[in-house]
mmCIF file of C-alpha atoms and ligand atoms in Angstrom:
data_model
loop_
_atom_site.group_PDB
_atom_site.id
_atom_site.type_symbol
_atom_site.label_atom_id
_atom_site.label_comp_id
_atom_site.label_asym_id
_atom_site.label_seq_id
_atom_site.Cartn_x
_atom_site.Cartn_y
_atom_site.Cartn_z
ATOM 1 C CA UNK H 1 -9.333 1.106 -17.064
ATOM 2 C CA UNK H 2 -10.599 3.855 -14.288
ATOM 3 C CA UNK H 3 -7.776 2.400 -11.857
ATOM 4 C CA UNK H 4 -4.986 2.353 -14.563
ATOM 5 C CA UNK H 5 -6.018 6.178 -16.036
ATOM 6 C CA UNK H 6 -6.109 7.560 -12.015
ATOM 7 C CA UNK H 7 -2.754 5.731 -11.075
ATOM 8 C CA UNK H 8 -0.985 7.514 -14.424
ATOM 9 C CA UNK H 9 -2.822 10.878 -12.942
ATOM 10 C CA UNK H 10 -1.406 10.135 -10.022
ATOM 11 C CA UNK H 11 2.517 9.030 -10.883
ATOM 12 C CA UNK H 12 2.128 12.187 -12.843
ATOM 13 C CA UNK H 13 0.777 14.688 -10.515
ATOM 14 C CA UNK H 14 -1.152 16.153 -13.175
ATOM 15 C CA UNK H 15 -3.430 17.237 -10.724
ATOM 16 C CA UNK H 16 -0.919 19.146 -8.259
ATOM 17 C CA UNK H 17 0.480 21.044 -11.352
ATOM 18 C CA UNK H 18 -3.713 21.572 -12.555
ATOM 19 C CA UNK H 19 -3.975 23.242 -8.774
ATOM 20 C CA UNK H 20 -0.369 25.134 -9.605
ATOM 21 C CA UNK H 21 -1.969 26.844 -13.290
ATOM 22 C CA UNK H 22 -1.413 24.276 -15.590
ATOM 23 C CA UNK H 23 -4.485 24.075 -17.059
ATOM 24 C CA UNK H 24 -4.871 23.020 -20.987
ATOM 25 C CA UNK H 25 -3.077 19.781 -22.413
ATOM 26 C CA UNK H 26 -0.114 22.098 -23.991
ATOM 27 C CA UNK H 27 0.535 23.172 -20.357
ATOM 28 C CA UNK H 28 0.356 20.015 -18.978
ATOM 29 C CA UNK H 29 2.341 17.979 -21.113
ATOM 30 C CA UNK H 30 5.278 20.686 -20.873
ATOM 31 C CA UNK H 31 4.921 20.763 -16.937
ATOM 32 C CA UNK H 32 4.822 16.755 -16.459
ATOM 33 C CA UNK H 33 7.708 16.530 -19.339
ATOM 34 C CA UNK H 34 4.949 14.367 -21.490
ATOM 35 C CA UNK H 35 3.463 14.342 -24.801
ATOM 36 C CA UNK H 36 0.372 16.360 -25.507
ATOM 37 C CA UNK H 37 -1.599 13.799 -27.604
ATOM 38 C CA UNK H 38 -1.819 11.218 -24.529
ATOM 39 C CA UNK H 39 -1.999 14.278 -21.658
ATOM 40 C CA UNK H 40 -5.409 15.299 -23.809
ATOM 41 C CA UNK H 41 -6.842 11.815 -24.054
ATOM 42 C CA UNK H 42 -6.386 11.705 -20.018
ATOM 43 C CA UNK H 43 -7.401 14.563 -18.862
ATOM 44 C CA UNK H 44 -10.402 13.539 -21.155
ATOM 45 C CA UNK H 45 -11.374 10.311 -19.633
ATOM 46 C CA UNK H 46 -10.088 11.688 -15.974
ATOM 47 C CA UNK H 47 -12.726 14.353 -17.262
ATOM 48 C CA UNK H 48 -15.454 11.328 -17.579
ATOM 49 C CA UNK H 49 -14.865 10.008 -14.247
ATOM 50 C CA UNK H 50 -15.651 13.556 -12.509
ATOM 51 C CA UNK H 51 -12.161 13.895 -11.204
ATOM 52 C CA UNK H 52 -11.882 17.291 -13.665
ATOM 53 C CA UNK H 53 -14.481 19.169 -15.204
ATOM 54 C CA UNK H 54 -13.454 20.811 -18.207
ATOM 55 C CA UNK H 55 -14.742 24.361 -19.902
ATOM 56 C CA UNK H 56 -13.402 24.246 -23.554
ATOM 57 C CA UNK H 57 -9.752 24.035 -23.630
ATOM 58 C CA UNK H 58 -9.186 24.600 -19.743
ATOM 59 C CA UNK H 59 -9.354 21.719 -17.178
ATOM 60 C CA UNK H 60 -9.766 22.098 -13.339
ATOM 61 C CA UNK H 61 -9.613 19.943 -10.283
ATOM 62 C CA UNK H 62 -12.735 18.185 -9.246
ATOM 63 C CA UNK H 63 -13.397 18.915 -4.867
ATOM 64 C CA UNK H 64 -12.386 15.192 -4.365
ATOM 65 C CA UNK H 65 -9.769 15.754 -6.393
ATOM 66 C CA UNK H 66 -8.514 18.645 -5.027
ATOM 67 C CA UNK H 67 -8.865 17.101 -1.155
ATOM 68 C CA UNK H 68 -7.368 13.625 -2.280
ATOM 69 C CA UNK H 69 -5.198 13.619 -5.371
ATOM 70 C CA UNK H 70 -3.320 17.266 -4.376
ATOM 71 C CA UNK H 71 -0.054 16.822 -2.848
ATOM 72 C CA UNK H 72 -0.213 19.630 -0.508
ATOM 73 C CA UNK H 73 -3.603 19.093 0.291
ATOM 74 C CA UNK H 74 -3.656 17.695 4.435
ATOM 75 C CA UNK H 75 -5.558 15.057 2.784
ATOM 76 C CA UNK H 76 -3.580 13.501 0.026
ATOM 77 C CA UNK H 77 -4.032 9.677 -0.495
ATOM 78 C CA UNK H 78 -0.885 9.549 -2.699
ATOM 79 C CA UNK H 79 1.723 7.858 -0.599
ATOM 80 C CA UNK H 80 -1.535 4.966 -0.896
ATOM 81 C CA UNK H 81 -1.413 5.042 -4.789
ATOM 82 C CA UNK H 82 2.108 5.535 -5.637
ATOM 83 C CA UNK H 83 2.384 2.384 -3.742
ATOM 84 C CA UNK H 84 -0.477 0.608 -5.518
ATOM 85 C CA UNK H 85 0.946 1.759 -8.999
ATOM 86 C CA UNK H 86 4.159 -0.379 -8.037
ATOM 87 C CA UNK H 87 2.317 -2.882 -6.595
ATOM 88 C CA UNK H 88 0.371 -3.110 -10.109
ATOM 89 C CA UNK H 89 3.733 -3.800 -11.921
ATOM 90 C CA UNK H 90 4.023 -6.352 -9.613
ATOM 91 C CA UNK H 91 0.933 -8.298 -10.086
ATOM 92 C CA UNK H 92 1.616 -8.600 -13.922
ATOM 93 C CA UNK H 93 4.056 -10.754 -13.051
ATOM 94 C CA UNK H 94 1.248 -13.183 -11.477
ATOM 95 C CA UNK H 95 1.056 -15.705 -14.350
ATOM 96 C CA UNK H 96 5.185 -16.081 -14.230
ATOM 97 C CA UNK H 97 5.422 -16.570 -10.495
ATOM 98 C CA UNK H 98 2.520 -19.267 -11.267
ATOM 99 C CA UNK H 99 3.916 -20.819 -13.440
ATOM 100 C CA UNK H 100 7.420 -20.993 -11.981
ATOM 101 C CA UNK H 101 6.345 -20.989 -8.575
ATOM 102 C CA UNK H 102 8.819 -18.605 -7.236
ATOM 103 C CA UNK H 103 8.996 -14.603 -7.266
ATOM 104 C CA UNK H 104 12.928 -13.542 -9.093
ATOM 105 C CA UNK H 105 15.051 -12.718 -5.962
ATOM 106 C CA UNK H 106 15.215 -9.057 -6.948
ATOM 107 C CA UNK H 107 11.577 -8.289 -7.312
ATOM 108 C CA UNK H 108 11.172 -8.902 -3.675
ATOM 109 C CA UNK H 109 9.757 -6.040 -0.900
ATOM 110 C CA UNK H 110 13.364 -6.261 0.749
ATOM 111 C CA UNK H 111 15.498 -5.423 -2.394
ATOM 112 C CA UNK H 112 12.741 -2.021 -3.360
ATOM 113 C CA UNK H 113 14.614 0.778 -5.149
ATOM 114 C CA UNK H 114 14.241 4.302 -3.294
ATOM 115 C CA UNK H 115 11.452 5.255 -5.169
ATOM 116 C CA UNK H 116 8.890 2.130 -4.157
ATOM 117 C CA UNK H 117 10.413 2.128 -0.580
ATOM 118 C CA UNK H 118 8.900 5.758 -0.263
ATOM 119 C CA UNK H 119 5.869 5.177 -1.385
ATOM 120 C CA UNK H 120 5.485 1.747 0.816
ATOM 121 C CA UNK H 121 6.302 4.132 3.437
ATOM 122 C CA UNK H 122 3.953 6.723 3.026
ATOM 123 C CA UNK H 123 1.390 3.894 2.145
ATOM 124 C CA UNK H 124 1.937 2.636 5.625
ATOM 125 C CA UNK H 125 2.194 6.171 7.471
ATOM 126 C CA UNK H 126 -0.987 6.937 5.576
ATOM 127 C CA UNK H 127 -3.109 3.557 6.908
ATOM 128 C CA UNK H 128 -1.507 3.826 10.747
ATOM 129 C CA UNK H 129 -2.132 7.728 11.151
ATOM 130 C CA UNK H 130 -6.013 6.140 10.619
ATOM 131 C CA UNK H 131 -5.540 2.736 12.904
ATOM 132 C CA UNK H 132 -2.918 3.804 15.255
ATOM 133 C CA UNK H 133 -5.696 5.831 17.502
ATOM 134 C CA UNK H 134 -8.026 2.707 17.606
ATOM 135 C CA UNK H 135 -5.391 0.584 18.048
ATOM 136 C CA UNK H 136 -3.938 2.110 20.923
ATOM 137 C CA UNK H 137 -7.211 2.049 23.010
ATOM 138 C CA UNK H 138 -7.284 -1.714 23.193
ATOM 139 C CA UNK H 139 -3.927 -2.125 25.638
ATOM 140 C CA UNK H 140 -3.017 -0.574 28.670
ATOM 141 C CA UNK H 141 0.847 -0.198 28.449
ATOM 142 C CA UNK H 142 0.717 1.716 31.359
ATOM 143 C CA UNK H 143 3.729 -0.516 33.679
ATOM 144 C CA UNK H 144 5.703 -0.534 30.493
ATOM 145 C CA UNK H 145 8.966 1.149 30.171
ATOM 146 C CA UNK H 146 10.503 -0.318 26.677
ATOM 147 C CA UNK H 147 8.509 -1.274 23.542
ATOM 148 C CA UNK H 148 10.465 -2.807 20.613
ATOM 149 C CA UNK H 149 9.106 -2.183 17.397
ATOM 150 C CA UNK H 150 10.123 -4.925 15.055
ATOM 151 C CA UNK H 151 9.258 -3.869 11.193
ATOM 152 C CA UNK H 152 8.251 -0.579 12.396
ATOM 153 C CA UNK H 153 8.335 0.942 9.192
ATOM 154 C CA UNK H 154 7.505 4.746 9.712
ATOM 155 C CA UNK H 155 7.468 4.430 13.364
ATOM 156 C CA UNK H 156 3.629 5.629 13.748
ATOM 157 C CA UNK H 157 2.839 2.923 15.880
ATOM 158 C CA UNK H 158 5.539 3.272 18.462
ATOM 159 C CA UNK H 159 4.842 7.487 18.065
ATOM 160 C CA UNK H 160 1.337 6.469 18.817
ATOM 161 C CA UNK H 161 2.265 4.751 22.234
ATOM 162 C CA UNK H 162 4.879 7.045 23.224
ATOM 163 C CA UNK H 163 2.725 10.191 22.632
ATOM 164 C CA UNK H 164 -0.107 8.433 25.109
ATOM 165 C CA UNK H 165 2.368 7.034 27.968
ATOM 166 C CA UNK H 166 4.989 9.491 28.789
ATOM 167 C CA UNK H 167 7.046 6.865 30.663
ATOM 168 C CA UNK H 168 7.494 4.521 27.535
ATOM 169 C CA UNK H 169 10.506 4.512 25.404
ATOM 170 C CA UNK H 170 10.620 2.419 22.523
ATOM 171 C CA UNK H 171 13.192 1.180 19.760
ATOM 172 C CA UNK H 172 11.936 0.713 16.236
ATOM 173 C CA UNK H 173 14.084 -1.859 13.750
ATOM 174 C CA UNK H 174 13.622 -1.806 9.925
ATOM 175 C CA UNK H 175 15.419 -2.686 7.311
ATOM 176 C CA UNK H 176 18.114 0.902 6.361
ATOM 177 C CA UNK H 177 16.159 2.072 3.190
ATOM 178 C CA UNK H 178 12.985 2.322 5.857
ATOM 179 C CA UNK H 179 14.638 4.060 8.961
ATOM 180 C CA UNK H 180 14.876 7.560 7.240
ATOM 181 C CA UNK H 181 11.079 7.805 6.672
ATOM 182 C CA UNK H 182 10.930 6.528 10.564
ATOM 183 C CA UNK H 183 13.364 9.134 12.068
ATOM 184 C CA UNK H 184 11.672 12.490 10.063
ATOM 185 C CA UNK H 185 8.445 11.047 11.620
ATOM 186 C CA UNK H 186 10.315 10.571 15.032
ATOM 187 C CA UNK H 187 11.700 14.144 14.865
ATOM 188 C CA UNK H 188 8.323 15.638 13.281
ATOM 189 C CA UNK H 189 6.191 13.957 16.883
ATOM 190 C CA UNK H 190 9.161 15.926 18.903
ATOM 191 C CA UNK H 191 10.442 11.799 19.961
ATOM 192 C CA UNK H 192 13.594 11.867 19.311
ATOM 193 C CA UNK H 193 14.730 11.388 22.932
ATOM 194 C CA UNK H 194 12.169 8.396 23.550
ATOM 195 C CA UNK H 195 12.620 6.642 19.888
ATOM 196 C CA UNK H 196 15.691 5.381 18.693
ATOM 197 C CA UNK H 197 15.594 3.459 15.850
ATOM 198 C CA UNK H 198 17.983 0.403 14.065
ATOM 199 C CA UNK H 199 18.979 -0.427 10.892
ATOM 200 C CA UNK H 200 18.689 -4.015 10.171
ATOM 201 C CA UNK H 201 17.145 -6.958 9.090
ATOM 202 C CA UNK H 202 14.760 -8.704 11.683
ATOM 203 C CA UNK H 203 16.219 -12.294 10.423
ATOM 204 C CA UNK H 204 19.563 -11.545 11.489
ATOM 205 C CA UNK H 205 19.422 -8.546 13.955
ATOM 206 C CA UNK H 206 20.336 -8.950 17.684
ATOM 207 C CA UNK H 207 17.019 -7.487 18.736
ATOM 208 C CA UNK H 208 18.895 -7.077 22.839
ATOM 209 C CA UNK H 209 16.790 -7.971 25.704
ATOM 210 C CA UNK H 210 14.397 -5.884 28.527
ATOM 211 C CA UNK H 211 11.672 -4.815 26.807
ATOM 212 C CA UNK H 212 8.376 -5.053 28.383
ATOM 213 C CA UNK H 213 6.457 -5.114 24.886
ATOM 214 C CA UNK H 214 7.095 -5.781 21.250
ATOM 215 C CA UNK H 215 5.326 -5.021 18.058
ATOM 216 C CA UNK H 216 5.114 -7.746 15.016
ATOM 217 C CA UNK H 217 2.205 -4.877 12.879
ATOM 218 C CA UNK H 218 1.467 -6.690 9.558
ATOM 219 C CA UNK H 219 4.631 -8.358 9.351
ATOM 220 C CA UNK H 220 4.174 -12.131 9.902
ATOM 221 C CA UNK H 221 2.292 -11.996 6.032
ATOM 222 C CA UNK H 222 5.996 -11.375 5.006
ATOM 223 C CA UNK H 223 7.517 -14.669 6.173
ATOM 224 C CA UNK H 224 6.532 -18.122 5.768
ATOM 225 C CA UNK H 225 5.922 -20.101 8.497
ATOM 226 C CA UNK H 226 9.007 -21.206 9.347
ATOM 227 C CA UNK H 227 10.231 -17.971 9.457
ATOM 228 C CA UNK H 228 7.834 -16.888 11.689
ATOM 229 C CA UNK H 229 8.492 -19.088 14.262
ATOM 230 C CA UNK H 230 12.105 -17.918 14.248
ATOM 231 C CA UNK H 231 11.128 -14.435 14.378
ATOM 232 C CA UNK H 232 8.932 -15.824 17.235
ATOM 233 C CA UNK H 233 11.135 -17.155 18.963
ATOM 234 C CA UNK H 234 13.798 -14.240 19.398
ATOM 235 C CA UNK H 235 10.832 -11.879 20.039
ATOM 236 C CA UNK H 236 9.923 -13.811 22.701
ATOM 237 C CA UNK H 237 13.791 -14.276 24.298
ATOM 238 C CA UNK H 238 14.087 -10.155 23.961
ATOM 239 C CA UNK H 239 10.881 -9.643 26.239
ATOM 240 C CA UNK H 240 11.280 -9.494 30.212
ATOM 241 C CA UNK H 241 9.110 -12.016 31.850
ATOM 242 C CA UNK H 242 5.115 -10.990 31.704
ATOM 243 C CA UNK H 243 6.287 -8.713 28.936
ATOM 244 C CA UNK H 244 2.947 -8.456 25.945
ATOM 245 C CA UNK H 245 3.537 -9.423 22.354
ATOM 246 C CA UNK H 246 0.870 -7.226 20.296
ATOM 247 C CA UNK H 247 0.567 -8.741 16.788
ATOM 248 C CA UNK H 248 -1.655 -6.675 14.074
ATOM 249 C CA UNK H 249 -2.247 -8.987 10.710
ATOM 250 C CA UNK H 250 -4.544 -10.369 7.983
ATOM 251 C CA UNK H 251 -6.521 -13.460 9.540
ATOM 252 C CA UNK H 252 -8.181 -15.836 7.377
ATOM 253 C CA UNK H 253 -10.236 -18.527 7.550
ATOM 254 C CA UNK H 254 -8.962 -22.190 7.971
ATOM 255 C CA UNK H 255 -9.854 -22.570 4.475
ATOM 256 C CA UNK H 256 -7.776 -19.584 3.494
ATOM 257 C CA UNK H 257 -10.567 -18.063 1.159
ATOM 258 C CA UNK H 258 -12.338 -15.779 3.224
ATOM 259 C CA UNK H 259 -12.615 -13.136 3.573
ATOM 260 C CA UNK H 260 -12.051 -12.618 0.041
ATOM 261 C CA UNK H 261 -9.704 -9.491 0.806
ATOM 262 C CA UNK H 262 -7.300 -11.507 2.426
ATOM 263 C CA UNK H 263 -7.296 -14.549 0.657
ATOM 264 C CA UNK H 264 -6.599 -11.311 -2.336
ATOM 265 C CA UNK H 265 -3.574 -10.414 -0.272
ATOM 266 C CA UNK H 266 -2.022 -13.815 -0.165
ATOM 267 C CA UNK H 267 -1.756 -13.068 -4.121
ATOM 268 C CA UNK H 268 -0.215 -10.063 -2.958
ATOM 269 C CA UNK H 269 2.345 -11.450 -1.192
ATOM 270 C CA UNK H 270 2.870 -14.241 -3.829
ATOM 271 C CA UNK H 271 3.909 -11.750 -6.427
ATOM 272 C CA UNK H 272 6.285 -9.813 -3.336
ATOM 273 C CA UNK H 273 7.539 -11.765 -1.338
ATOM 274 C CA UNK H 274 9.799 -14.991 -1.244
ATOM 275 C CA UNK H 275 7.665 -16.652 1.058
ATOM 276 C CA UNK H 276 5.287 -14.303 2.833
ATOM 277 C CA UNK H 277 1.157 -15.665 2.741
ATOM 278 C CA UNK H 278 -2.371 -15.045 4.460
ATOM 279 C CA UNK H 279 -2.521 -17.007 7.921
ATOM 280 C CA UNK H 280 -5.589 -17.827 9.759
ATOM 281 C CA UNK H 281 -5.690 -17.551 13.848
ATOM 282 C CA UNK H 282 -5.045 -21.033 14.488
ATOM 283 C CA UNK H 283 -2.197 -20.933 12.919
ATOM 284 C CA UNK H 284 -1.085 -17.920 14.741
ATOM 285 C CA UNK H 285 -2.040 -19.109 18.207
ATOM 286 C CA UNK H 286 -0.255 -22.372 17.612
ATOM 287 C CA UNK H 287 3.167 -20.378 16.762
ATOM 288 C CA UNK H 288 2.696 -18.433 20.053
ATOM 289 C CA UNK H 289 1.797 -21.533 22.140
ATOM 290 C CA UNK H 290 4.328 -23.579 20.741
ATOM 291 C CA UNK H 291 7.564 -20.268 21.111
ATOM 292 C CA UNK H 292 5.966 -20.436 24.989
ATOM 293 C CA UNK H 293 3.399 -17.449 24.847
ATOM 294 C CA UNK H 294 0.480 -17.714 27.583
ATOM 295 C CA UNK H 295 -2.590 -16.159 27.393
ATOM 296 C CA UNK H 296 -3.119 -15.382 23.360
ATOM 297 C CA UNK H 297 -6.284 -13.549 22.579
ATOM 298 C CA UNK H 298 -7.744 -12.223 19.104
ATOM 299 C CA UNK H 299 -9.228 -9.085 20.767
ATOM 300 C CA UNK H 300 -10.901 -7.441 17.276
ATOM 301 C CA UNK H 301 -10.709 -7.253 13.965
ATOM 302 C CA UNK H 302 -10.912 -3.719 12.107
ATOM 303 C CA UNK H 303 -12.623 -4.952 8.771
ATOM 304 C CA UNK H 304 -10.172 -8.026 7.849
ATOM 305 C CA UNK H 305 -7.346 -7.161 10.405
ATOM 306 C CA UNK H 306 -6.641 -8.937 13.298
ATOM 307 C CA UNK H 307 -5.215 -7.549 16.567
ATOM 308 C CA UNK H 308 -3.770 -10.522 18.776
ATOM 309 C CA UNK H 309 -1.808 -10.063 21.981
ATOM 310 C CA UNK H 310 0.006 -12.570 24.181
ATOM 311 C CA UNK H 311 2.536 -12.851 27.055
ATOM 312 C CA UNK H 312 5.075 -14.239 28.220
ATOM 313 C CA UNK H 313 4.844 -15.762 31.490
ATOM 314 C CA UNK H 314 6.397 -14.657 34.692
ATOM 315 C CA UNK H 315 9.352 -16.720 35.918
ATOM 316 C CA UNK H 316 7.321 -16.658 39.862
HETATM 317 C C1 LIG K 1 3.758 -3.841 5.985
HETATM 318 S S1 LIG K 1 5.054 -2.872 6.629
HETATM 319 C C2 LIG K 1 4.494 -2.563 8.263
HETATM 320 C C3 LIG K 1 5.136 -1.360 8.890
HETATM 321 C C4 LIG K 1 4.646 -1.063 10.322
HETATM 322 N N1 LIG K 1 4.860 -2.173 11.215
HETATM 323 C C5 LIG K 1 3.188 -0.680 10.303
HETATM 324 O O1 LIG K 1 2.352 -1.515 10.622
HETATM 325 O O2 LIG K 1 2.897 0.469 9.933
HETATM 326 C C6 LIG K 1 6.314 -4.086 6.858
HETATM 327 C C7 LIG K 1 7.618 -3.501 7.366
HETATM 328 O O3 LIG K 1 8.563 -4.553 7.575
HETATM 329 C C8 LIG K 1 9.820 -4.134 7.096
HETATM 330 N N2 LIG K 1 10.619 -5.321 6.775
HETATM 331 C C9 LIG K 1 10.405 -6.227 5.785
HETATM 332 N N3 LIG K 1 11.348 -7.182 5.820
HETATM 333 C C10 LIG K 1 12.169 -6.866 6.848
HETATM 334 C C11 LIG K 1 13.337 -7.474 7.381
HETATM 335 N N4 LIG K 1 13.823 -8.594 6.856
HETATM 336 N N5 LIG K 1 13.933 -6.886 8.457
HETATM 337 C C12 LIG K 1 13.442 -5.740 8.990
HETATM 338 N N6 LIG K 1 12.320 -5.125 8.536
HETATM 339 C C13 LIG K 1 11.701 -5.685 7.469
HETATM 340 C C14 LIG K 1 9.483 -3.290 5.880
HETATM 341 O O4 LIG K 1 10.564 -2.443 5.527
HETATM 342 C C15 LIG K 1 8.258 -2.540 6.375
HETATM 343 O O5 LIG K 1 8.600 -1.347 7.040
#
């Protein structure tokens, strides 16, 4: 009930157009184009769960809420919860895709509509504006010239490298409905000499060849197995030799239970995805061994996420 009441809040804005004056249910309900009886009864209970206070007929915007749930704040965590609100339509498909075993073709993460592909995006920007700093410490790219980006979503991974090593140009490939959100990120980091970007789809795209380093961040939950020795494969054929495959991703357990999270997010890929599922490290390794990687490490995990890197070897 408390997730369902702040993700209506949130699809609403009611608490951007609180902030912007509008202040008693009446108000409210004309600015979000709603109907007073239900604005009252959730700005009540949004009331009980401290995210307003109320005095008489006026409502205002609890500090959290005004640092999280504003949209101009610097702070707001609603790229995060738009995306959870779709992702909650999703999951109330579970006991279908159960029982049929297979997600309809047109629910899936590669055919979103506009709307859920920009707040997927601003999910993403939103969780690698936190990791990308960490993430970047634990490599030293500093030999390498190109870096592809493959899934790059809104590019804050390869803006992250580029901004650290001034000699490093990289190439980020997303499906079209993503590279938008990528190139106003590009443009906003002052990149748009050192990141170009392509429209595509990983499973058919010519990713080219000579780059020195390639990114698969959380994509291999997207693809079965199969898949993602494929995608593998042609990551590995587009790298020079002793280029460095750096792989970020949910890693189970062998058991594929634990950590609870991610065994959690194999649901979540169930009720998204054609094919996509949790994979554990030895599963991972074995794809990289077997596609011809040397050297595969799991270097750390940030709570359930794994960050692996790899090479491929030199020819000499
Ligand atoms: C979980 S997001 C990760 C984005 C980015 N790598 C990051 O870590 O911030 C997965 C990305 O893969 C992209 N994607 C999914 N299927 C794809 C496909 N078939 N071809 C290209 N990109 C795809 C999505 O659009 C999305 O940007």
């Amino acid at each position: 009930m408390e997730s369902r009441v702040l993700l209506t809040a949130v699809e609403l804005d009611v608490f951007s157009k609180i902030e912007d004056g509008a202040d008693t249910p009446v108000k409210l309900a004309r600015a979000t184009g709603t109907h007073t009886r239900g604005m009252e009864r959730l700005l009540k209970a949004l009331t009980g769960l401290e995210l307003l206070h109320n005095e008489g007929e006026k409502f205002r915007n609890s500090e959290s809420a005004r640092r999280f749930l504003v949209s101009k704040s610097p702070e707001y965590m609603g790229g995060p919860l738009l995306h959870y609100a779709n992702l909650w339509k999703k999951w109330t498909m579970l006991t279908d895709v159960i029982r049929t075993g297979q997600l309809p073709a047109e629910q899936s993460i590669d055919r979103h509509t506009t709307d859920q592909t920009k707040a997927f995006m601003e999910a993403m920007t939103f969780f690698a504006r936190e990791r990308a700093p960490q993430i970047a410490e634990l490599v030293d790219l500093s030999e390498a010239k190109r870096l592809i980006d493959i899934g790059g979503g809104p590019a804050i991974y390869s803006i992250e490298f580029c901004k650290r090593y001034p000699q490093l140009k990289a190439t980020v490939l997303d499906l079209p409905a993503a590279i938008p959100f990528a190139e106003e990120n590009i443009r906003a980091a002052g990149l748009s000499s050192r990141i170009s970007t392509i429209a595509g789809d990983y499973r058919n795209e010519n990713f080219g060849g000579d780059f020195d380093v390639a990114l698969l961040f959380s994509i291999l939950h997207i693809n079965s197995p199969e898949e993602n020795k494929h995608l593998l494969a042609k990551t590995f054929r587009c790298l020079n030799p002793g280029g460095l495959i750096l792989i970020q991703e949910f890693i189970a357990d062998d058991t594929k239970t634990q950590p609870p999270y991610v065994a959690l997010f194999g649901i979540n890929m169930l009720v998204n995805t054609q094919a996509g599922d949790v994979y554990s490290w030895e599963e991972i390794a074995s794809w990289l061994a077997e596609t011809g990687f040397v050297d595969s490490k799991l270097l750390c995990k940030f709570n359930d996420i794994g960050f692996i890197t790899a090479r491929k070897p030199k020819t000499d």
